[in-house]
mmCIF file of N, CA and C in Angstrom:
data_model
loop_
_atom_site.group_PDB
_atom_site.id
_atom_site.type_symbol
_atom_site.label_atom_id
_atom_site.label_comp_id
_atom_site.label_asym_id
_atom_site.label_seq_id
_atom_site.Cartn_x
_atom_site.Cartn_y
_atom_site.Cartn_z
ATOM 1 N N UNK X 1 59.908 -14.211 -49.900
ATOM 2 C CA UNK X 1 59.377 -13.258 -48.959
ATOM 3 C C UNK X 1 60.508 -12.799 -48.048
ATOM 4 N N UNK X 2 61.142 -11.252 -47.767
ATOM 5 C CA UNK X 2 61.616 -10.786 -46.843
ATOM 6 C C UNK X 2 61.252 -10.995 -45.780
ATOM 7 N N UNK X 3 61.758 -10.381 -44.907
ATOM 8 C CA UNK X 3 62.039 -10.172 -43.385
ATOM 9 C C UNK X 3 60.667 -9.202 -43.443
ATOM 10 N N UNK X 4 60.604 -8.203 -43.593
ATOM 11 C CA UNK X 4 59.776 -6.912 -43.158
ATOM 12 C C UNK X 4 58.331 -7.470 -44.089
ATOM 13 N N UNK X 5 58.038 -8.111 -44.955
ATOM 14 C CA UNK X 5 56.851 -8.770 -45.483
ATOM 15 C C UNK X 5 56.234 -9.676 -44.560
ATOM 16 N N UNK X 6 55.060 -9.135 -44.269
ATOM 17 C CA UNK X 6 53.627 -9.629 -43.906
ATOM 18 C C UNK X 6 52.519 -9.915 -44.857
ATOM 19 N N UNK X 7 52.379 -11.384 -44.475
ATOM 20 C CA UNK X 7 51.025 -12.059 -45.401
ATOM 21 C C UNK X 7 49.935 -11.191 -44.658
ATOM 22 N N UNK X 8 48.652 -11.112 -45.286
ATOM 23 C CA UNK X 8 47.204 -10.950 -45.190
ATOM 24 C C UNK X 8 46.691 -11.475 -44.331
ATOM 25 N N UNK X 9 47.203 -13.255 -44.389
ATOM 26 C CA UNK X 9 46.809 -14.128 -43.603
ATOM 27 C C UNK X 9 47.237 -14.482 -42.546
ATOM 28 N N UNK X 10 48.274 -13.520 -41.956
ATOM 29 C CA UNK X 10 48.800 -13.565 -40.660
ATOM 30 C C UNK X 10 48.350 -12.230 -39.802
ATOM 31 N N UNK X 11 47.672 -11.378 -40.330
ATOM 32 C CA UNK X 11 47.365 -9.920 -39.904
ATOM 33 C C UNK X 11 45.585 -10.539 -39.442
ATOM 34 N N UNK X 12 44.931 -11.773 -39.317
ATOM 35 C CA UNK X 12 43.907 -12.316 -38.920
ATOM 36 C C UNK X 12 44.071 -13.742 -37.652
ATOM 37 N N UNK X 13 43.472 -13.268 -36.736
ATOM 38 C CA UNK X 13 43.374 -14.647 -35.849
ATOM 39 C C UNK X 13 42.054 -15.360 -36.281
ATOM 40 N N UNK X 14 42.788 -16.823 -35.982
ATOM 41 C CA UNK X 14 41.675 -17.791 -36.330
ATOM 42 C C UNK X 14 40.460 -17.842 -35.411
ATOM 43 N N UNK X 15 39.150 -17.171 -36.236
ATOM 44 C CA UNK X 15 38.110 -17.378 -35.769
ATOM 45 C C UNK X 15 37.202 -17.985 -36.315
ATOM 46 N N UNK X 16 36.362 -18.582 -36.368
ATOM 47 C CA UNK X 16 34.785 -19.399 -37.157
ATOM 48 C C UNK X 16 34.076 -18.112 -37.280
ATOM 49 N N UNK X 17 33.550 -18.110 -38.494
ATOM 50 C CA UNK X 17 32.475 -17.430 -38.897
ATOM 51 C C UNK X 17 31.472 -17.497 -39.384
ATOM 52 N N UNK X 18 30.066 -16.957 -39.493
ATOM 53 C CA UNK X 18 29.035 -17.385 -39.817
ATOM 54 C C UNK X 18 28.682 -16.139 -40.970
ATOM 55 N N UNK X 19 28.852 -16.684 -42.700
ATOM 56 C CA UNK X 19 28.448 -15.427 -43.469
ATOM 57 C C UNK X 19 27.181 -15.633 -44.382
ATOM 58 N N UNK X 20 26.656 -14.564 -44.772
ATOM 59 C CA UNK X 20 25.602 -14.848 -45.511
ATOM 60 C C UNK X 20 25.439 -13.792 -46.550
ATOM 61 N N UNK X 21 25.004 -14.129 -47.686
ATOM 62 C CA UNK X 21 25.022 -13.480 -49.047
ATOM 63 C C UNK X 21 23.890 -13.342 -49.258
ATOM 64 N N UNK X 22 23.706 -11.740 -49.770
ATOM 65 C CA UNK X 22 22.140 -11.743 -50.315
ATOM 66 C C UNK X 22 21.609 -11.627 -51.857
ATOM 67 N N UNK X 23 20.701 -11.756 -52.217
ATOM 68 C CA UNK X 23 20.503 -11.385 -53.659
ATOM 69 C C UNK X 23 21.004 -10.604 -54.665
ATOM 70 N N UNK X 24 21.163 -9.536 -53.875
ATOM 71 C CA UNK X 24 21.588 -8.083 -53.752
ATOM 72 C C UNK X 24 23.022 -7.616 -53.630
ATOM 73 N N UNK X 25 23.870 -8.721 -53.574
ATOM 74 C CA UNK X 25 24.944 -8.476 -53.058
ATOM 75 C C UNK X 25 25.544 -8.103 -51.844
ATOM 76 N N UNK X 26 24.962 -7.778 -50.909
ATOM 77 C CA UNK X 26 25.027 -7.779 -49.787
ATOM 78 C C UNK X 26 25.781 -8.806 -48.827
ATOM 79 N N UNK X 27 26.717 -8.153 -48.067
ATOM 80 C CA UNK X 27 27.269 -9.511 -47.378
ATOM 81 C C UNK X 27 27.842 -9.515 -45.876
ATOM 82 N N UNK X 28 27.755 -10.218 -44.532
ATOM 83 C CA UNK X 28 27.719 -10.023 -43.682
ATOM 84 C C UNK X 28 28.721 -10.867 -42.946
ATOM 85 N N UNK X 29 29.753 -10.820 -41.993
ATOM 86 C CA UNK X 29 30.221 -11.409 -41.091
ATOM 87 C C UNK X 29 29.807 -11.975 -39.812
ATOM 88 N N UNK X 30 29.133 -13.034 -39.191
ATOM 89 C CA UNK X 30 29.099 -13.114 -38.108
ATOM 90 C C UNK X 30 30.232 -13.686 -37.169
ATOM 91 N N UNK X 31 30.949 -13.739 -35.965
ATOM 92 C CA UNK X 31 31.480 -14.303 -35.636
ATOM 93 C C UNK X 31 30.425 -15.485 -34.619
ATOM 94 N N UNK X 32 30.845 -16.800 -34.886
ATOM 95 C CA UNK X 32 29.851 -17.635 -34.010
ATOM 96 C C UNK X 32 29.824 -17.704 -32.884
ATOM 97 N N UNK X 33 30.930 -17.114 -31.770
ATOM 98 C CA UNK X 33 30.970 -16.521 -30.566
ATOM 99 C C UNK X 33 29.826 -15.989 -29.998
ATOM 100 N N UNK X 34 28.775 -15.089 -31.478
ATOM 101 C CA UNK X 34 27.957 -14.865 -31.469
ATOM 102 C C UNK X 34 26.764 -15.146 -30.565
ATOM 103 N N UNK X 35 26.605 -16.523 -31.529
ATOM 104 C CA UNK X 35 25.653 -17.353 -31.037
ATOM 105 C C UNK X 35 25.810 -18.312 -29.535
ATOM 106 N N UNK X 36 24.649 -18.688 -29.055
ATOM 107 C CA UNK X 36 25.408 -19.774 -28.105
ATOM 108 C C UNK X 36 24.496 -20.718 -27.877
ATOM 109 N N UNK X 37 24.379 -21.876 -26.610
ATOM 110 C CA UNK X 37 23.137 -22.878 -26.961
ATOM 111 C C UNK X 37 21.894 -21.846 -26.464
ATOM 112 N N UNK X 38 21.095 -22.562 -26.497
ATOM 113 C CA UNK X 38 19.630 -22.228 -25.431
ATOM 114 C C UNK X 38 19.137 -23.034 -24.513
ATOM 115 N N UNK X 39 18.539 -22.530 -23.476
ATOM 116 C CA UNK X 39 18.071 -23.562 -22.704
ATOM 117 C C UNK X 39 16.772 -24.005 -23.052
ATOM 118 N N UNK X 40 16.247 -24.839 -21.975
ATOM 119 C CA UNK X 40 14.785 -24.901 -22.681
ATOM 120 C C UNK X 40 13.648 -23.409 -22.246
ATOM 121 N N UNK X 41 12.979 -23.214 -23.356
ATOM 122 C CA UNK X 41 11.968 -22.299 -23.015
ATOM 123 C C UNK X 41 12.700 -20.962 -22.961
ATOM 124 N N UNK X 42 13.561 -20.851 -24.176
ATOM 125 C CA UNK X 42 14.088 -19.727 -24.043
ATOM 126 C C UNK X 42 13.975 -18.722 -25.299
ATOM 127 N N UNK X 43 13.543 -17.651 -26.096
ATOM 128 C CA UNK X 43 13.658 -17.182 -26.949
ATOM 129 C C UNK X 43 15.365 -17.118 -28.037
ATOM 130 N N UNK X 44 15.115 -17.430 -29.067
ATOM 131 C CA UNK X 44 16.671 -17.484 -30.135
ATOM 132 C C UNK X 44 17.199 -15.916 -29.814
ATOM 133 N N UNK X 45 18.641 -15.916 -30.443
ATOM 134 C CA UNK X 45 19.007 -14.732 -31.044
ATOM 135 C C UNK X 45 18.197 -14.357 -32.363
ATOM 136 N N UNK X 46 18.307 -13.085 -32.141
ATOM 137 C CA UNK X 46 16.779 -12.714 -33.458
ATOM 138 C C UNK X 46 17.864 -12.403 -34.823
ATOM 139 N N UNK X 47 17.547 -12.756 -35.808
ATOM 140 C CA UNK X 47 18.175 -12.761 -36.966
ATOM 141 C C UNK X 47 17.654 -11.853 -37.980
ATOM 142 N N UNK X 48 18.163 -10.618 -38.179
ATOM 143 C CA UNK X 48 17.395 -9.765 -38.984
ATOM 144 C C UNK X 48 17.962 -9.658 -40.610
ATOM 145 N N UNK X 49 16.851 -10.265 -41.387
ATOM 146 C CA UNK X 49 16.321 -10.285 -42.870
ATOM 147 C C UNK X 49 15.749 -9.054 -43.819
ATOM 148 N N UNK X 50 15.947 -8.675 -44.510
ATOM 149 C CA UNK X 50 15.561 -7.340 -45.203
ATOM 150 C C UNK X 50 14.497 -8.811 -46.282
ATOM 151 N N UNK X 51 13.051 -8.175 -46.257
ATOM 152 C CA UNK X 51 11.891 -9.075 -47.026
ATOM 153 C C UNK X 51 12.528 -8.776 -48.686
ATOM 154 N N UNK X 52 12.811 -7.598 -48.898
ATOM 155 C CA UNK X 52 13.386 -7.500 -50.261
ATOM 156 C C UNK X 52 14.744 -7.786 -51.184
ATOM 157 N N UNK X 53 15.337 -8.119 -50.283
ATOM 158 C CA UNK X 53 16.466 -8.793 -50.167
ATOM 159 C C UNK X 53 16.832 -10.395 -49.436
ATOM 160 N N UNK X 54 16.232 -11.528 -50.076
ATOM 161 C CA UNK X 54 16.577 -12.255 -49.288
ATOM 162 C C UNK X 54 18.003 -13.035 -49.563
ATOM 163 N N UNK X 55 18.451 -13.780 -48.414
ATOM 164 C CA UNK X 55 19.473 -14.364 -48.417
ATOM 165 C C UNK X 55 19.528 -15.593 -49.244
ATOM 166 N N UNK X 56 20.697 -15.562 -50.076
ATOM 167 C CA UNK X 56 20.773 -16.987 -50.917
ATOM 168 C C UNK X 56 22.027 -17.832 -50.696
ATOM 169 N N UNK X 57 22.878 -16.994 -49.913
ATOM 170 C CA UNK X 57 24.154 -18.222 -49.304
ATOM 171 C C UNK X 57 24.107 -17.815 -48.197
ATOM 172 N N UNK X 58 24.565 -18.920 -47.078
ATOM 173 C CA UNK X 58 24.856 -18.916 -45.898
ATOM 174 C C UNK X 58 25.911 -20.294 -45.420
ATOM 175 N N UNK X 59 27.195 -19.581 -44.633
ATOM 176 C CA UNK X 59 27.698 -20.671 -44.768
ATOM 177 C C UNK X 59 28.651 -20.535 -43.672
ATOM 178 N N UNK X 60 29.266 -21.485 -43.274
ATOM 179 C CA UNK X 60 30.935 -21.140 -41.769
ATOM 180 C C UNK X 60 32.239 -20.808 -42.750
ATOM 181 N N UNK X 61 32.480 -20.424 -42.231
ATOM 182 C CA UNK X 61 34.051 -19.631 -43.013
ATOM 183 C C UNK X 61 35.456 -19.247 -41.941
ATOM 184 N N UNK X 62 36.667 -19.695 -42.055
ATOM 185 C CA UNK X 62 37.277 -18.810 -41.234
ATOM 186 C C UNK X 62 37.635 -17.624 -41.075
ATOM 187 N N UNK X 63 38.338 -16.618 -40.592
ATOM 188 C CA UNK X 63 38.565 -15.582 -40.968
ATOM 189 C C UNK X 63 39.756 -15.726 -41.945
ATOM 190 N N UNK X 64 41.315 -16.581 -42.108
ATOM 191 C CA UNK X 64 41.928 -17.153 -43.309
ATOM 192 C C UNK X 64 41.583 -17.162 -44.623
ATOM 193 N N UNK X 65 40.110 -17.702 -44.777
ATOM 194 C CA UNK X 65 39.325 -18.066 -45.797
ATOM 195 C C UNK X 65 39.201 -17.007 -47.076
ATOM 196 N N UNK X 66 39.564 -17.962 -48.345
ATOM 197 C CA UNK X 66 39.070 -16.817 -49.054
ATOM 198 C C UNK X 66 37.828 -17.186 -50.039
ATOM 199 N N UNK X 67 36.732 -16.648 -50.044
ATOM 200 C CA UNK X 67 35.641 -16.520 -51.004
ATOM 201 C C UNK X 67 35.275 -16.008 -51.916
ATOM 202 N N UNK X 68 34.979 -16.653 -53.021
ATOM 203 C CA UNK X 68 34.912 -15.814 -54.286
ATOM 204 C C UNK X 68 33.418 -15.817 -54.750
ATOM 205 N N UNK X 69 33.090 -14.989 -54.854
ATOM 206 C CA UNK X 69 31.751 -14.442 -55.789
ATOM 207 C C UNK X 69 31.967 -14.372 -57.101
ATOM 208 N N UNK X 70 30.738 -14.741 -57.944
ATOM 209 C CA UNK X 70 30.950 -14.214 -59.342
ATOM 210 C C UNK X 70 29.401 -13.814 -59.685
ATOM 211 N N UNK X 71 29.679 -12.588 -60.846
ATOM 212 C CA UNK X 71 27.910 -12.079 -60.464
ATOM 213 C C UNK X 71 27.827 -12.196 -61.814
ATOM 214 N N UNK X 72 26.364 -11.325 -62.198
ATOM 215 C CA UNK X 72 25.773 -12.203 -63.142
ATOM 216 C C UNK X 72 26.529 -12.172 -64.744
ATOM 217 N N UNK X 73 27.791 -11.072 -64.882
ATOM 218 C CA UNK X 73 28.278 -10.053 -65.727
ATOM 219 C C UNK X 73 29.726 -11.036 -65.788
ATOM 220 N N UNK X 74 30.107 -11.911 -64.706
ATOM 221 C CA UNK X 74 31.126 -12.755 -65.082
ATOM 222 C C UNK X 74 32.349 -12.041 -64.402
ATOM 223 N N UNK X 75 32.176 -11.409 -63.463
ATOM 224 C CA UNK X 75 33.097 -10.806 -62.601
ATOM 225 C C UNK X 75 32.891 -11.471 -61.411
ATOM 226 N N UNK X 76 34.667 -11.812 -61.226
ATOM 227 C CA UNK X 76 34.881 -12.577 -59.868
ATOM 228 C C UNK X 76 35.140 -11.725 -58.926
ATOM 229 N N UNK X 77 34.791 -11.506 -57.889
ATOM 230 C CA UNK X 77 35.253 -10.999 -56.355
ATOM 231 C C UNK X 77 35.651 -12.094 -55.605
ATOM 232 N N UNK X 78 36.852 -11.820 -55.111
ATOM 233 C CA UNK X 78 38.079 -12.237 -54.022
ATOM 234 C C UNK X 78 37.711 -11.758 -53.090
ATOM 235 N N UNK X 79 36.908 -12.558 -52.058
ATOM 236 C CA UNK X 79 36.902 -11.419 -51.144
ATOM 237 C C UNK X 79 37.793 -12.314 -49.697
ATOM 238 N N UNK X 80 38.730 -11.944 -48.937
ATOM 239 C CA UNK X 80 39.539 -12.434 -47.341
ATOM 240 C C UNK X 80 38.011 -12.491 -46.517
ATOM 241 N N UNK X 81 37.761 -13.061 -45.914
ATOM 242 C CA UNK X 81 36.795 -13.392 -44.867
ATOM 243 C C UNK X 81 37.289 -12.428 -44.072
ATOM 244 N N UNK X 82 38.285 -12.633 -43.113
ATOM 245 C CA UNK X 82 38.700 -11.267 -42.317
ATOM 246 C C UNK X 82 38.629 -9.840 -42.710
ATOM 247 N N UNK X 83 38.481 -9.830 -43.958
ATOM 248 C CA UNK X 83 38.506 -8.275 -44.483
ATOM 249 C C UNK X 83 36.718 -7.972 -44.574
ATOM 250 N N UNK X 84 35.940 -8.647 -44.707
ATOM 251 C CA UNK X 84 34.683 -8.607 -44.047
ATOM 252 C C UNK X 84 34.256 -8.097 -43.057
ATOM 253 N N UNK X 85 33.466 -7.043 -43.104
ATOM 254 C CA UNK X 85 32.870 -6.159 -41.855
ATOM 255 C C UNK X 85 32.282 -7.248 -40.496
ATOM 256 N N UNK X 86 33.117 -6.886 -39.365
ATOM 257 C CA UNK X 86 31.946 -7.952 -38.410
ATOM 258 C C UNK X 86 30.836 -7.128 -38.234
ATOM 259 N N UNK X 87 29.816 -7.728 -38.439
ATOM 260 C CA UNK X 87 28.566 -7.075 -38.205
ATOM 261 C C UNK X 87 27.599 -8.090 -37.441
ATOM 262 N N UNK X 88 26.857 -7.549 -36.907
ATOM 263 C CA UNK X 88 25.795 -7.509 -35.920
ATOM 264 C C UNK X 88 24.913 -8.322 -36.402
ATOM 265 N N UNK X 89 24.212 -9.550 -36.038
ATOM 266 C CA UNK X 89 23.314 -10.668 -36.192
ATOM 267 C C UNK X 89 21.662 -9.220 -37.028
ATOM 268 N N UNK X 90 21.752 -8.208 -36.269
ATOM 269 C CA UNK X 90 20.453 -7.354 -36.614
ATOM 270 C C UNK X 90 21.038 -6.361 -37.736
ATOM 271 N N UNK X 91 22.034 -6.049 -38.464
ATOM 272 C CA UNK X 91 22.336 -5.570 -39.079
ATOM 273 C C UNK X 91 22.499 -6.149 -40.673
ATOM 274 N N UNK X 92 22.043 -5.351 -41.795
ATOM 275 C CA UNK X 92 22.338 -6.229 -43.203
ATOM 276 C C UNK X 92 23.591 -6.493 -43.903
ATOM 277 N N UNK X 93 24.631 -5.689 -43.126
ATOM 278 C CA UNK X 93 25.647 -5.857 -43.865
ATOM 279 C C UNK X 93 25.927 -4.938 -45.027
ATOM 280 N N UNK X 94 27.182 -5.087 -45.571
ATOM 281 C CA UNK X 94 27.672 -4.109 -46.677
ATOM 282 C C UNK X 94 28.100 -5.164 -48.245
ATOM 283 N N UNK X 95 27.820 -4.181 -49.082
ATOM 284 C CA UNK X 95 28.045 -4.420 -50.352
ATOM 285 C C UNK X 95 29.316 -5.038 -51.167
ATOM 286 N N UNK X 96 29.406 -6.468 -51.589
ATOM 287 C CA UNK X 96 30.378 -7.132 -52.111
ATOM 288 C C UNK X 96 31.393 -6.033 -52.690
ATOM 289 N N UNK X 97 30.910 -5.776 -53.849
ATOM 290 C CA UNK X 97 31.914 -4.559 -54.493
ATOM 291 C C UNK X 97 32.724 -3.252 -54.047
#
């Protein structure tokens, strides 16, 4: 590696993430910053689910991290965690491919 070469994995600060995969391919970034405790007697952060699409992975990830998908056709996706849309706890997220 040169001088003027930049890794992938240095163009990301280390954050925790919260991602989740849907049936559908669908896939979402949370950062867990996100979330926080509750007190007592307090309503959650609301977590929004599409009924026709439900979620089948959910998991912590860093932004470093890399995750691979493979769908039903035998194609792997690489996907950087950081290169993952941050999206919004109420939002579904965007499409693996």
């Amino acid at each position: 590696m040169t001088k003027r070469e930049i890794r992938l994995s240095q163009t990301f600060e280390d954050v925790d993430n919260f991602i989740t995969l849907s049936n559908q391919g669908m896939i979402r970034r949370i950062p867990t910053d996100v979330y926080r405790a509750q007190n007592r007697n307090t309503v959650g952060r609301q977590f929004k689910i599409n009924p026709a699409d439900p979620i089948i992975k959910s998991f912590y990830a860093n932004s470093n991290d890399v995750i691979w998908c493979v769908s039903n056709k035998g194609i792997v996706y690489e996907i950087k965690c950081g290169t993952i849309t941050a999206a919004d706890p109420t939002t579904y997220g965007s499409h693996v491919s």
